[in-house]
Short mmCIF file of C-alpha atoms and ligand atoms in Angstrom, two decimals:
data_model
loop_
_atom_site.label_atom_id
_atom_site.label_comp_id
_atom_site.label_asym_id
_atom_site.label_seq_id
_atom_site.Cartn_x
_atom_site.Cartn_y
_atom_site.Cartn_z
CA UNK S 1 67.09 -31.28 -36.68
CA UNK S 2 65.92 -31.36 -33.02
CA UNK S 3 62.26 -33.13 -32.51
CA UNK S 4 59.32 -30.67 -33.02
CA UNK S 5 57.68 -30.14 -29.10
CA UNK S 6 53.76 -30.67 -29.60
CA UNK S 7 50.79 -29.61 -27.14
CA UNK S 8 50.31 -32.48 -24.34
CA UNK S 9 47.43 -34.63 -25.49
CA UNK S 10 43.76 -33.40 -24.32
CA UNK S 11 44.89 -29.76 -25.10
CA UNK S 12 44.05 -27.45 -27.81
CA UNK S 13 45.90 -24.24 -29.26
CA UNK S 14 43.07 -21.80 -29.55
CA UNK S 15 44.43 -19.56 -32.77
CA UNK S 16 42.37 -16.22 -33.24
CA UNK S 17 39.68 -16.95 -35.26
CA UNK S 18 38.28 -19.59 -32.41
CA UNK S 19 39.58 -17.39 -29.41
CA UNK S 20 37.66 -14.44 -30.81
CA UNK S 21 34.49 -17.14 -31.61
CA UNK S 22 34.67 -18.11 -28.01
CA UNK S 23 35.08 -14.49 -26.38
CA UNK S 24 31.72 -13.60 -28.07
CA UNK S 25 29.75 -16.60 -26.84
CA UNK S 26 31.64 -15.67 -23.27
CA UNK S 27 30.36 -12.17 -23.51
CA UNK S 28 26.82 -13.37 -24.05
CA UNK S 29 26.94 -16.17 -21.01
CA UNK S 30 28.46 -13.45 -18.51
CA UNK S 31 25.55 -10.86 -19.37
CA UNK S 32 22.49 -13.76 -19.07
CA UNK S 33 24.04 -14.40 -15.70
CA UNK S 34 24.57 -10.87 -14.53
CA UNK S 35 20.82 -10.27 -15.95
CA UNK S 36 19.35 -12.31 -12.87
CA UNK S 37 21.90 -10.94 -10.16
CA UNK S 38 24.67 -13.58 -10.76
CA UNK S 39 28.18 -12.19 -10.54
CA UNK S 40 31.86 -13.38 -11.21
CA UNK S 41 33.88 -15.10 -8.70
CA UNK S 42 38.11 -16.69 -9.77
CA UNK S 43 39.77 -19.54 -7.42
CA UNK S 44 42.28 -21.12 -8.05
CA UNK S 45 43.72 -23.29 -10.73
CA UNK S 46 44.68 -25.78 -7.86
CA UNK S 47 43.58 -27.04 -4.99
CA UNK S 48 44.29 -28.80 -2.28
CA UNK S 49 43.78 -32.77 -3.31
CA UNK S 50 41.50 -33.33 -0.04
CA UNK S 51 39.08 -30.93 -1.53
CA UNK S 52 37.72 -33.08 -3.84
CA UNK S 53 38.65 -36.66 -2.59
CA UNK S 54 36.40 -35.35 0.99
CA UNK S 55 33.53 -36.31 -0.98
CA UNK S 56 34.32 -38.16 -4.06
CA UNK S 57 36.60 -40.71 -2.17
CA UNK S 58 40.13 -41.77 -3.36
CA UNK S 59 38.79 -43.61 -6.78
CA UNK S 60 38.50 -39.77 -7.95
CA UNK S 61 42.66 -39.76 -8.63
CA UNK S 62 43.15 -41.42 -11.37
CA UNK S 63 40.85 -38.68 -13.34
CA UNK S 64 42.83 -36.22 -11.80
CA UNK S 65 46.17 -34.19 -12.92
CA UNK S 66 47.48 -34.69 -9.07
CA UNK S 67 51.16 -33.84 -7.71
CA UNK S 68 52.91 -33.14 -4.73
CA UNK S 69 54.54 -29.41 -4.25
CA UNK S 70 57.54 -28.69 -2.96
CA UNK S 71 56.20 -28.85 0.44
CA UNK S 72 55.38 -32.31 0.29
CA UNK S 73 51.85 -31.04 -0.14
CA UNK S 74 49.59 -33.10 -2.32
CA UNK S 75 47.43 -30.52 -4.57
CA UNK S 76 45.76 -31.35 -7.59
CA UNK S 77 44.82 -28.98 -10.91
CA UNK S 78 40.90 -28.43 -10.35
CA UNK S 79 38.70 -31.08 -12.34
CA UNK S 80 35.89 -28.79 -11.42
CA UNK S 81 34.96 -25.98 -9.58
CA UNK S 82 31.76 -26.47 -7.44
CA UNK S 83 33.70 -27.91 -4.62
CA UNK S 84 36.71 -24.67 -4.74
CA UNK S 85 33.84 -22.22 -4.82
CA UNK S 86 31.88 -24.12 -1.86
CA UNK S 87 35.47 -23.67 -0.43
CA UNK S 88 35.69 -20.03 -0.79
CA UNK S 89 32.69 -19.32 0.66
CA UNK S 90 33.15 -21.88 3.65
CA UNK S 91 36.24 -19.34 3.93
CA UNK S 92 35.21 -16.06 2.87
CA UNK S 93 31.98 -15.91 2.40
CA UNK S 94 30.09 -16.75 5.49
CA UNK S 95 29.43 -13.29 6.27
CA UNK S 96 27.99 -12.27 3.20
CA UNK S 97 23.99 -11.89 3.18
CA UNK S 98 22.51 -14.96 1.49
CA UNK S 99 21.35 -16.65 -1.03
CA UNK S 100 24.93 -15.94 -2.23
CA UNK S 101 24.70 -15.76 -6.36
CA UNK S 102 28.00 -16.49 -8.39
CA UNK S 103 29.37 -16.97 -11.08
CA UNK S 104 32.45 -18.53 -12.66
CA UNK S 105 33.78 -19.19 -15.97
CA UNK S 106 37.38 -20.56 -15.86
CA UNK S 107 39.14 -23.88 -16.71
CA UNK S 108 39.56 -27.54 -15.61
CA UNK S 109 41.70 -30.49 -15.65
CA UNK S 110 40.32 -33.98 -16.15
CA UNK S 111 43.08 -36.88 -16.79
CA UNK S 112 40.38 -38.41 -19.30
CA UNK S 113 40.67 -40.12 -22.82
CA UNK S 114 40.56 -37.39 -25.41
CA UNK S 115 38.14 -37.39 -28.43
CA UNK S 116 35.92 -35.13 -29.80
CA UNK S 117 34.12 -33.02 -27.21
CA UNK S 118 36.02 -34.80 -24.79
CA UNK S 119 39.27 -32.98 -23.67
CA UNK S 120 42.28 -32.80 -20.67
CA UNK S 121 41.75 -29.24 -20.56
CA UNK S 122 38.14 -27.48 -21.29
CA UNK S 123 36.18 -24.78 -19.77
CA UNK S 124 32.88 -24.41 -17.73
CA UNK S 125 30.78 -21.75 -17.06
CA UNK S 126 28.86 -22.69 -14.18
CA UNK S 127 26.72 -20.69 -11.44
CA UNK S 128 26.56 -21.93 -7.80
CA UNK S 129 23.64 -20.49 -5.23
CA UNK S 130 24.61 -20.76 -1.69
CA UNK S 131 22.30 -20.61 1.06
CA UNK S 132 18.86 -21.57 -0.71
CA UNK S 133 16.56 -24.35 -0.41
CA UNK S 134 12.88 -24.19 -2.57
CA UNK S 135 11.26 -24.92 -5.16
CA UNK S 136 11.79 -21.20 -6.76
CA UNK S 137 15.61 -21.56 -6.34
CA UNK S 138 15.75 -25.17 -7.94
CA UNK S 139 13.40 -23.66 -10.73
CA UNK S 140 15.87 -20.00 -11.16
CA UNK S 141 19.29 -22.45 -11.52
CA UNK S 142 17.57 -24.41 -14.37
CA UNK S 143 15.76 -20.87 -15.91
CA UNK S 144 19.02 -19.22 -15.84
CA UNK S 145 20.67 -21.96 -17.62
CA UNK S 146 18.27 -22.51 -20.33
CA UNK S 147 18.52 -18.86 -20.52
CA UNK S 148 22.05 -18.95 -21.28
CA UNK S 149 22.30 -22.31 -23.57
CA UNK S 150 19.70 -20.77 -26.14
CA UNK S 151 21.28 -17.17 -25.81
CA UNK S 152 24.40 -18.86 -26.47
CA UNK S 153 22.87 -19.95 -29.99
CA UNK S 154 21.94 -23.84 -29.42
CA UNK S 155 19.50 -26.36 -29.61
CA UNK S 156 19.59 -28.48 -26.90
CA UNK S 157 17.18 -30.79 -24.33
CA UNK S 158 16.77 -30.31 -21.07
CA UNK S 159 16.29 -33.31 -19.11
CA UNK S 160 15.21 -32.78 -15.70
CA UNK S 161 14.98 -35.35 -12.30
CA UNK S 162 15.26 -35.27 -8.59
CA UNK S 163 17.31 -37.71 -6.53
CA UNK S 164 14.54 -38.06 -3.83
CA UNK S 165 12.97 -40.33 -5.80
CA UNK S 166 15.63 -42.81 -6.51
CA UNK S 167 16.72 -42.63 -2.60
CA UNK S 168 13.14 -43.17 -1.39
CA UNK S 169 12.76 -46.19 -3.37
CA UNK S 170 15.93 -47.51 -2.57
CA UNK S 171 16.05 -46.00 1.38
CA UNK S 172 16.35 -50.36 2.62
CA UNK S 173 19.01 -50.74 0.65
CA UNK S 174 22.66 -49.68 2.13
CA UNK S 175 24.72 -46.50 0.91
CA UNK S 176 27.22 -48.90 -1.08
CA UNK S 177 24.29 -50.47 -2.96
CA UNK S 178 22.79 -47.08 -3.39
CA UNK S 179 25.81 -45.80 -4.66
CA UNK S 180 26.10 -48.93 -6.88
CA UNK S 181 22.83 -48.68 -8.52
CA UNK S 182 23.66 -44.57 -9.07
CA UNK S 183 26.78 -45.75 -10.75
CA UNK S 184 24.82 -48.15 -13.40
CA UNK S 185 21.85 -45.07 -13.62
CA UNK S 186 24.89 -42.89 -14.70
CA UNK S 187 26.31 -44.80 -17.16
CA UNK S 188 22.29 -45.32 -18.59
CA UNK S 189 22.94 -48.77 -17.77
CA UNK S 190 19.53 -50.46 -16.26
CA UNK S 191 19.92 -53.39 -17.01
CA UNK S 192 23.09 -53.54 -14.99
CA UNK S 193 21.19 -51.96 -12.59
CA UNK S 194 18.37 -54.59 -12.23
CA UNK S 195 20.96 -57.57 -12.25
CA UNK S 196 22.52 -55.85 -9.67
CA UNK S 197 19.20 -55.85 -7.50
CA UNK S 198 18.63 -59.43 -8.54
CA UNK S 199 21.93 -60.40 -7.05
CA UNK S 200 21.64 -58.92 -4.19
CA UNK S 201 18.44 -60.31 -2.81
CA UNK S 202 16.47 -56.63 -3.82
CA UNK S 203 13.96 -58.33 -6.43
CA UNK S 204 11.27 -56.86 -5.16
CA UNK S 205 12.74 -53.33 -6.22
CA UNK S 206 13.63 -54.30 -9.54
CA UNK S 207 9.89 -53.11 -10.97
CA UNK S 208 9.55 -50.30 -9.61
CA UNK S 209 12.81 -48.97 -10.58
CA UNK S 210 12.19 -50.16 -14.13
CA UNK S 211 8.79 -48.07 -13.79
CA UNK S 212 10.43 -45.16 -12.24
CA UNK S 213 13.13 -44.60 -14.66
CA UNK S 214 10.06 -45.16 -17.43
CA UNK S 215 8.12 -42.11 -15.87
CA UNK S 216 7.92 -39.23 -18.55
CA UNK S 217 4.99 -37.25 -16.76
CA UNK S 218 4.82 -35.94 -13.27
CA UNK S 219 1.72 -38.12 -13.04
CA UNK S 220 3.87 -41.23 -13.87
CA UNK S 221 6.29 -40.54 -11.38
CA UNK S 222 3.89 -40.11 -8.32
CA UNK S 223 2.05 -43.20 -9.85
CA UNK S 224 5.23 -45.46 -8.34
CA UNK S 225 5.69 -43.30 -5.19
CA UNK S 226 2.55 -41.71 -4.51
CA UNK S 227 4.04 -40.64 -0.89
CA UNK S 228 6.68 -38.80 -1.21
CA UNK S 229 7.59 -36.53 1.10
CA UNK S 230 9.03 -33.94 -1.14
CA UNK S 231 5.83 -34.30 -3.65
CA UNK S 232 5.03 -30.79 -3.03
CA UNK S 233 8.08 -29.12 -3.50
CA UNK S 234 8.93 -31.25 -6.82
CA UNK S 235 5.16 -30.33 -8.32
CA UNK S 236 6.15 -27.07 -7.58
CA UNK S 237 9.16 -26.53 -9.09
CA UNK S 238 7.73 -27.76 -12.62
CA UNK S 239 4.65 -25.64 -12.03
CA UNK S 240 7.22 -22.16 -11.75
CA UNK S 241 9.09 -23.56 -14.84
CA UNK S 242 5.97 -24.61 -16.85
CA UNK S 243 4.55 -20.88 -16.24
CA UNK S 244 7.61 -19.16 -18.34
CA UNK S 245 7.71 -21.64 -21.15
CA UNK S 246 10.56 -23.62 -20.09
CA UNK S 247 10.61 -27.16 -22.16
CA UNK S 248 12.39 -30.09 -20.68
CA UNK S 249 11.81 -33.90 -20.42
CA UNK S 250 11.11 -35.49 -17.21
CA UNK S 251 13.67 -38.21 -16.92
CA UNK S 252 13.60 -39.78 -13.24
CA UNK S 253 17.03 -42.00 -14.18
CA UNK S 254 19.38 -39.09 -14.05
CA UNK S 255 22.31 -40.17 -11.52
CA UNK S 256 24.87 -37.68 -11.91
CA UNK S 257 28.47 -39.08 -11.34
CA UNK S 258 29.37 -36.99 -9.05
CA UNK S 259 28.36 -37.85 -5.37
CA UNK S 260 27.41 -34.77 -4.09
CA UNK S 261 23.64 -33.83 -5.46
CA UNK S 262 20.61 -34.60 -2.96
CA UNK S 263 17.63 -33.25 -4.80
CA UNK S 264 17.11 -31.72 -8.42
CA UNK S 265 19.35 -33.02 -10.87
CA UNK S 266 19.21 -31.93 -14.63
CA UNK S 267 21.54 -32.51 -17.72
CA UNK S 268 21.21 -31.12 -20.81
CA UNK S 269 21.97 -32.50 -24.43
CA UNK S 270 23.46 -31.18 -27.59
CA UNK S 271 23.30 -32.33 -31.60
CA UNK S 272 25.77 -33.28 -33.55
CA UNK S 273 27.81 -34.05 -30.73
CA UNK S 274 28.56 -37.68 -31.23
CA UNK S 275 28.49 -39.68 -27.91
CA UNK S 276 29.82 -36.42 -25.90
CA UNK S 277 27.19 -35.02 -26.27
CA UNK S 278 26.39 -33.45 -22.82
CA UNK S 279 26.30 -29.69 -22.85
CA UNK S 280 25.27 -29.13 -18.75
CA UNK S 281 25.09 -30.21 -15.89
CA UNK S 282 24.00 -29.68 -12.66
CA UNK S 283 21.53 -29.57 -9.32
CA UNK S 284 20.83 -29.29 -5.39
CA UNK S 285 23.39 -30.49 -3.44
CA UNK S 286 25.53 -30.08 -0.11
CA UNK S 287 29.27 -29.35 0.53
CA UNK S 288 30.06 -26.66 2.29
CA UNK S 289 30.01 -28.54 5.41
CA UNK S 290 32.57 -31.00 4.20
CA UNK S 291 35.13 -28.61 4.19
CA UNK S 292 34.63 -26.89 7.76
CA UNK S 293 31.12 -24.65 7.24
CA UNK S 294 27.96 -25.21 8.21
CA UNK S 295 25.76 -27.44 6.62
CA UNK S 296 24.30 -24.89 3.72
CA UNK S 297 21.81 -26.07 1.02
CA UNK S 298 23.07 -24.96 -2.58
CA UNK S 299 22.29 -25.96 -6.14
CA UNK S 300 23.84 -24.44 -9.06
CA UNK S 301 25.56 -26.21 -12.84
CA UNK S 302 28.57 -26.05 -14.94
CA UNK S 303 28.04 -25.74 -18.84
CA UNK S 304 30.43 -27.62 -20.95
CA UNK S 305 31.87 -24.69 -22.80
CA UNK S 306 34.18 -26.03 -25.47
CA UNK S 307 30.91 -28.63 -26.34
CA UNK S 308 28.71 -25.92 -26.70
CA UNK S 309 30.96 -24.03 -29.06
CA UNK S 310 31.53 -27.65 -31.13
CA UNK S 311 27.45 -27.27 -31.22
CA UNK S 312 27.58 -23.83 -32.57
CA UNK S 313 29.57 -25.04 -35.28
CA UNK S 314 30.27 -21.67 -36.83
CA UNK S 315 33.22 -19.57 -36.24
CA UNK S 316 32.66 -15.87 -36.55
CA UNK S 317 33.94 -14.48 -39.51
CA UNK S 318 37.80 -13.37 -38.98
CA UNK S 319 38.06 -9.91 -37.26
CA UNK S 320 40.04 -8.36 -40.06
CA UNK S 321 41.91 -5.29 -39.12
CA UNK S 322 39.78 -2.38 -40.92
CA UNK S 323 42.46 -0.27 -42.12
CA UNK S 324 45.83 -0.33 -43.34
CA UNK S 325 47.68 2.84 -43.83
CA UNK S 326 50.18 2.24 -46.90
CA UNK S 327 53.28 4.78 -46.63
CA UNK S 328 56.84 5.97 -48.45
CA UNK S 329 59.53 6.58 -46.77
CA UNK S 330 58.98 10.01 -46.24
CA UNK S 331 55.61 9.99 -45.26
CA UNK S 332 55.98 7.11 -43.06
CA UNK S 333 55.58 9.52 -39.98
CA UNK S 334 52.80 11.10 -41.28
CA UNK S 335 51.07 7.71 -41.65
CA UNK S 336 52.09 6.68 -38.20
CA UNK S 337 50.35 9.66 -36.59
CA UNK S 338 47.70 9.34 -39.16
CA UNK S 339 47.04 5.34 -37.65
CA UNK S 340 47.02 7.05 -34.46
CA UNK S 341 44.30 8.78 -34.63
CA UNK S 342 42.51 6.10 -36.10
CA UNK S 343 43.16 3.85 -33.25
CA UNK S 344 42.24 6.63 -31.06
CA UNK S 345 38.84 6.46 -32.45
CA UNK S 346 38.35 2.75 -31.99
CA UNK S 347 39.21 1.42 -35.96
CA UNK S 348 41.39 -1.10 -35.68
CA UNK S 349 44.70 0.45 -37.94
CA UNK S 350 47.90 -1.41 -39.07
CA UNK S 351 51.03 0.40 -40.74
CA UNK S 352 54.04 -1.41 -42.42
CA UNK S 353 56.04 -2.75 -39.97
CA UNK S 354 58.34 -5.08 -42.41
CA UNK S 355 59.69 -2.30 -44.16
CA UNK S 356 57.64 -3.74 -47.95
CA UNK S 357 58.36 -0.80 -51.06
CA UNK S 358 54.69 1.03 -52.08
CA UNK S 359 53.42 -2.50 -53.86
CA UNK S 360 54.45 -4.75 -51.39
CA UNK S 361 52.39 -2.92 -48.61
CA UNK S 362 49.47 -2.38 -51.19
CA UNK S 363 49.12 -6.60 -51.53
CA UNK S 364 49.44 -7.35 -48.43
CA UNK S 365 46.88 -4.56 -47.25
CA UNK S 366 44.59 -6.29 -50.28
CA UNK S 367 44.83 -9.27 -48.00
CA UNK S 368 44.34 -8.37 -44.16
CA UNK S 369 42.45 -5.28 -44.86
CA UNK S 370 38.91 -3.58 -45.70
CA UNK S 371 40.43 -0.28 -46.56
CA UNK S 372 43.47 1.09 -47.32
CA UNK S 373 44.41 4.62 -46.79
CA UNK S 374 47.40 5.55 -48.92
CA UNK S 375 49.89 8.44 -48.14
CA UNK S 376 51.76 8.49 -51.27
CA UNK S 377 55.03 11.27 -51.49
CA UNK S 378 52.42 13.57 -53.84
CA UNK S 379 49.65 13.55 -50.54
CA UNK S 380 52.98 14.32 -48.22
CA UNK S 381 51.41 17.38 -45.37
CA UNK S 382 48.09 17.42 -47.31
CA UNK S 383 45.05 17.21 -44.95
CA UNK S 384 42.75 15.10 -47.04
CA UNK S 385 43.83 11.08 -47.24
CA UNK S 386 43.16 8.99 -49.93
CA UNK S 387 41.12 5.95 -48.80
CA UNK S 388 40.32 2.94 -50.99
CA UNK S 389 37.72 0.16 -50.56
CA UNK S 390 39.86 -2.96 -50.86
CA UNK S 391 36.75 -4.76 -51.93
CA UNK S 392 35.31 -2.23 -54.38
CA UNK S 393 38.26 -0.57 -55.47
CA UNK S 394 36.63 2.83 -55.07
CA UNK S 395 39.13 5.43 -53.67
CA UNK S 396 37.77 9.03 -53.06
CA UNK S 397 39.56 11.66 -51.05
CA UNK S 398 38.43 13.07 -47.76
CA UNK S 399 39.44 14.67 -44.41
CA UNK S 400 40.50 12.55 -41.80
CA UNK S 401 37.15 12.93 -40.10
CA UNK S 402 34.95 11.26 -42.73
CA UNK S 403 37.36 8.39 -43.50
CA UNK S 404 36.29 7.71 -39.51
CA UNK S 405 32.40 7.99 -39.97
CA UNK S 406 32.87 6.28 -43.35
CA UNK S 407 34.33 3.42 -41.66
CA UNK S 408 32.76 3.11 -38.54
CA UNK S 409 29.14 3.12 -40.56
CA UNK S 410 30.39 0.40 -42.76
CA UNK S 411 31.07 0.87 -46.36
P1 HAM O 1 29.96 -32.30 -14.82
O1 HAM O 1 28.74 -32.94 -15.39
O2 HAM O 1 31.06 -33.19 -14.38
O3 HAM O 1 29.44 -31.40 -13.61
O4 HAM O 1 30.54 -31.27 -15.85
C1 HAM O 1 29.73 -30.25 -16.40
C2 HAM O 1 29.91 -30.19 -17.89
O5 HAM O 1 31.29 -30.02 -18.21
C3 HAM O 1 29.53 -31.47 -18.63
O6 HAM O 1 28.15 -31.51 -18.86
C4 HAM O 1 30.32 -31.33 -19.92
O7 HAM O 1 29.60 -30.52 -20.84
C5 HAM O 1 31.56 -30.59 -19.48
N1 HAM O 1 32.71 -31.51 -19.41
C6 HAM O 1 32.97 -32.42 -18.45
N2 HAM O 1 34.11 -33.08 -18.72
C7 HAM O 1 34.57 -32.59 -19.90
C8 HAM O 1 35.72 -32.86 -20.73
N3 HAM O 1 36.64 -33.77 -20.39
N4 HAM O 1 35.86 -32.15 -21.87
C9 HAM O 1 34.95 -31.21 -22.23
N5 HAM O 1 33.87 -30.90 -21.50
C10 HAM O 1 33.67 -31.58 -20.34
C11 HAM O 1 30.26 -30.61 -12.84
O8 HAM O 1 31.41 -30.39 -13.09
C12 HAM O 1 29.55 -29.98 -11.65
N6 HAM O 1 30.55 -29.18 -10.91
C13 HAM O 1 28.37 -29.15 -12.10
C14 HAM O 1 27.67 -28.44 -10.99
C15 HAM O 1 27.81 -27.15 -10.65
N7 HAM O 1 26.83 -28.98 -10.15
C16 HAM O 1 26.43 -28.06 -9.27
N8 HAM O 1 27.04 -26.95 -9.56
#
């Protein structure tokens, strides 16, 4: 026997119960985003490789499914899609009025190791405002997205911090050690991070960066850099979200991995998720002028989809077709035009197709079904239909009419 082909590692095979599961959560995210003026936007599945190695450098590679096309060209399957929708509007969208509002919900390639919550191939719904800068636009990205993680049925925390800080305290020291300390902050590593200083002659930064990434309250936070220059904005931005209820933890050591945030940063965190446990992600940041625009401020996040369905933890119950019209030979026609008009009036209808005898189609029916209409040769022509509850048993005759309202109310 040849050797069975699996699914490459990383991937899943969605089978209907979870691809129906996720199309409902889906339907939910598109309609919170659409609610505050958000709407969809679809690039491509690759890229050009430059795209994201302009600002991530070449270490970015080896997480990436890269190749070269027939052209010699070297492209790359997107392992996001901030930087190909900061593309498309550095190419299409310059013209359109901003702030520019979209929305995306499509999927992404990461050459990472697999393991729960952690996959080759997963989706994001993200949103990406172009072409705003203040504290009410920082404050909408994170509303919208705590909007749509608790519509989407989780409990999560929202951990919330601005990248001014950390580059204000560490403005003496050069962009690699910058970068180096953001790398250790990323990976929650501070001790790391404070070796690092030590080593490199910085000691005198080492306390305050142990009391900045300490800081829970806004008071805390100015307490180690009481002159800021974005102080205002930041005391802001918490004053819009604190007036509509929005609860979040101040958390100054937020890093992000990627390079390309300036300001607000914010993550946000998941139960039951074992160590991949990160539902969001997100914040202020600058692109479009890497790849040929104009300098634009945008800030916008990507929710882990696939994460925040393992959160959910509950698959909808199966959508079992509602009827199944059962048939002889003779009045197989009649049942076909019967299903017909069924479908026509949105009940999902399925007729033999397998050619089963009178029992056969009854047991199966008993399985896949809620009701059963049954067109024996004795109902052959007759307008009323025998329909049967498949859970009670009850059958009752009726026109063709009623068996519709009975089953479109329910039982
Ligand atoms: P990110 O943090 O790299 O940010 O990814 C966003 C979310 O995607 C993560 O929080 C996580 O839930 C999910 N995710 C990442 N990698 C995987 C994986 N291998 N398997 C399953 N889920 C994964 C971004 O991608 C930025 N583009 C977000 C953004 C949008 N920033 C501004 N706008």
């Amino acid at each position: 026997m040849t050797e069975m082909i699996t699914r490459p590692r990383g991937t899943r095979d969605l089978l209907p119960d979870e691809t129906e599961a996720r199309r409902a959560v889906e339907v939910v995210m598109r309609k919170r985003a659409r609610a505050y003026g958000y709407r969809e936007i679809i690039t491509p599945a690759f890229e050009e490789l430059g795209l994201f190695t302009a600002r991530s450098g070449e270490g970015i590679i080896d997480e990436m499914y890269t190749f070269t096309d027939k052209g010699g060209r070297k492209m790359t399957l997107r392992p996001e899609i901030t930087a190909p929708v900061l593309r498309c509007y550095v190419n299409e969208g310059r013209s359109i009025p901003k702030p520019i509002k979209w929305f995306y919900f499509a999927d992404c390639f990461r050459y990472e190791r697999p393991q729960k919550g952690r996959y080759r191939q997963f989706w994001q719904f993200g949103i990406e405002l172009i072409g705003a800068n203040s504290a009410s636009a920082d404050a909408e990205i994170i509303m919208v997205a705590d909007d749509i993680l608790h519509a989407s049925g989780i409990s999560y925390t929202l951990h919330i911090g601005d990248l001014s800080l950390m580059r204000y305290l560490l403005s003496d020291l050069s962009p690699a050690e910058q970068k180096m300390i953001r790398t250790f902050l990323d990976k929650r590593n501070l001790e790391g991070a404070c070796d690092y200083l030590r080593e490199r002659g910085h000691h005198e930064k080492i306390t305050p960066l142990q009391d900045l990434t300490a800081a829970r309250s806004i008071d805390e936070l100015f307490a180690v850099l009481p002159d800021l220059p974005e102080r205002e904005r930041i005391l802001q931005m918490f004053s819009i979200l604190d007036s509509q209820g929005v609860r979040y933890t101040i958390d100054p050591s937020i890093a992000r991995g990627l390079d390309y945030y300036t300001g607000m940063v914010f993550e946000g965190f998941a139960e039951g998720l074992g160590s991949e446990n990160q539902v969001i992600g997100g914040g202020a940041y600058r692109l479009a002028h890497l790849f040929g625009g104009t300098d634009t401020p945008s800030c916008g996040f990507a929710i882990g989809f696939d994460r925040v369905m393992v959160a959910r933890g509950d698959l909808q119950p199966p959508n079992r077709p509602r009827i199944f019209v059962i048939t002889t030979k003779e009045t197989q026609i009649q049942g076909l035009s019967v299903a017909r008009k069924l479908r026509d009036a949105g009940i999902c209808t399925e007729t033999d197709i397998s050619g089963k005898g009178f029992a056969g189609q009854m047991s199966l029916a008993a399985k896949v079904a809620e009701f059963a209409i049954i067109i024996g040769t004795e109902h052959a022509g007759k307008e009323t239909l025998l329909i049967k509850d498949l859970l009670t048993g009850i059958q009752e005759e009726k026109p063709l009419s009623a068996v519709i309202d009975q089953v479109k109310e329910g039982r």
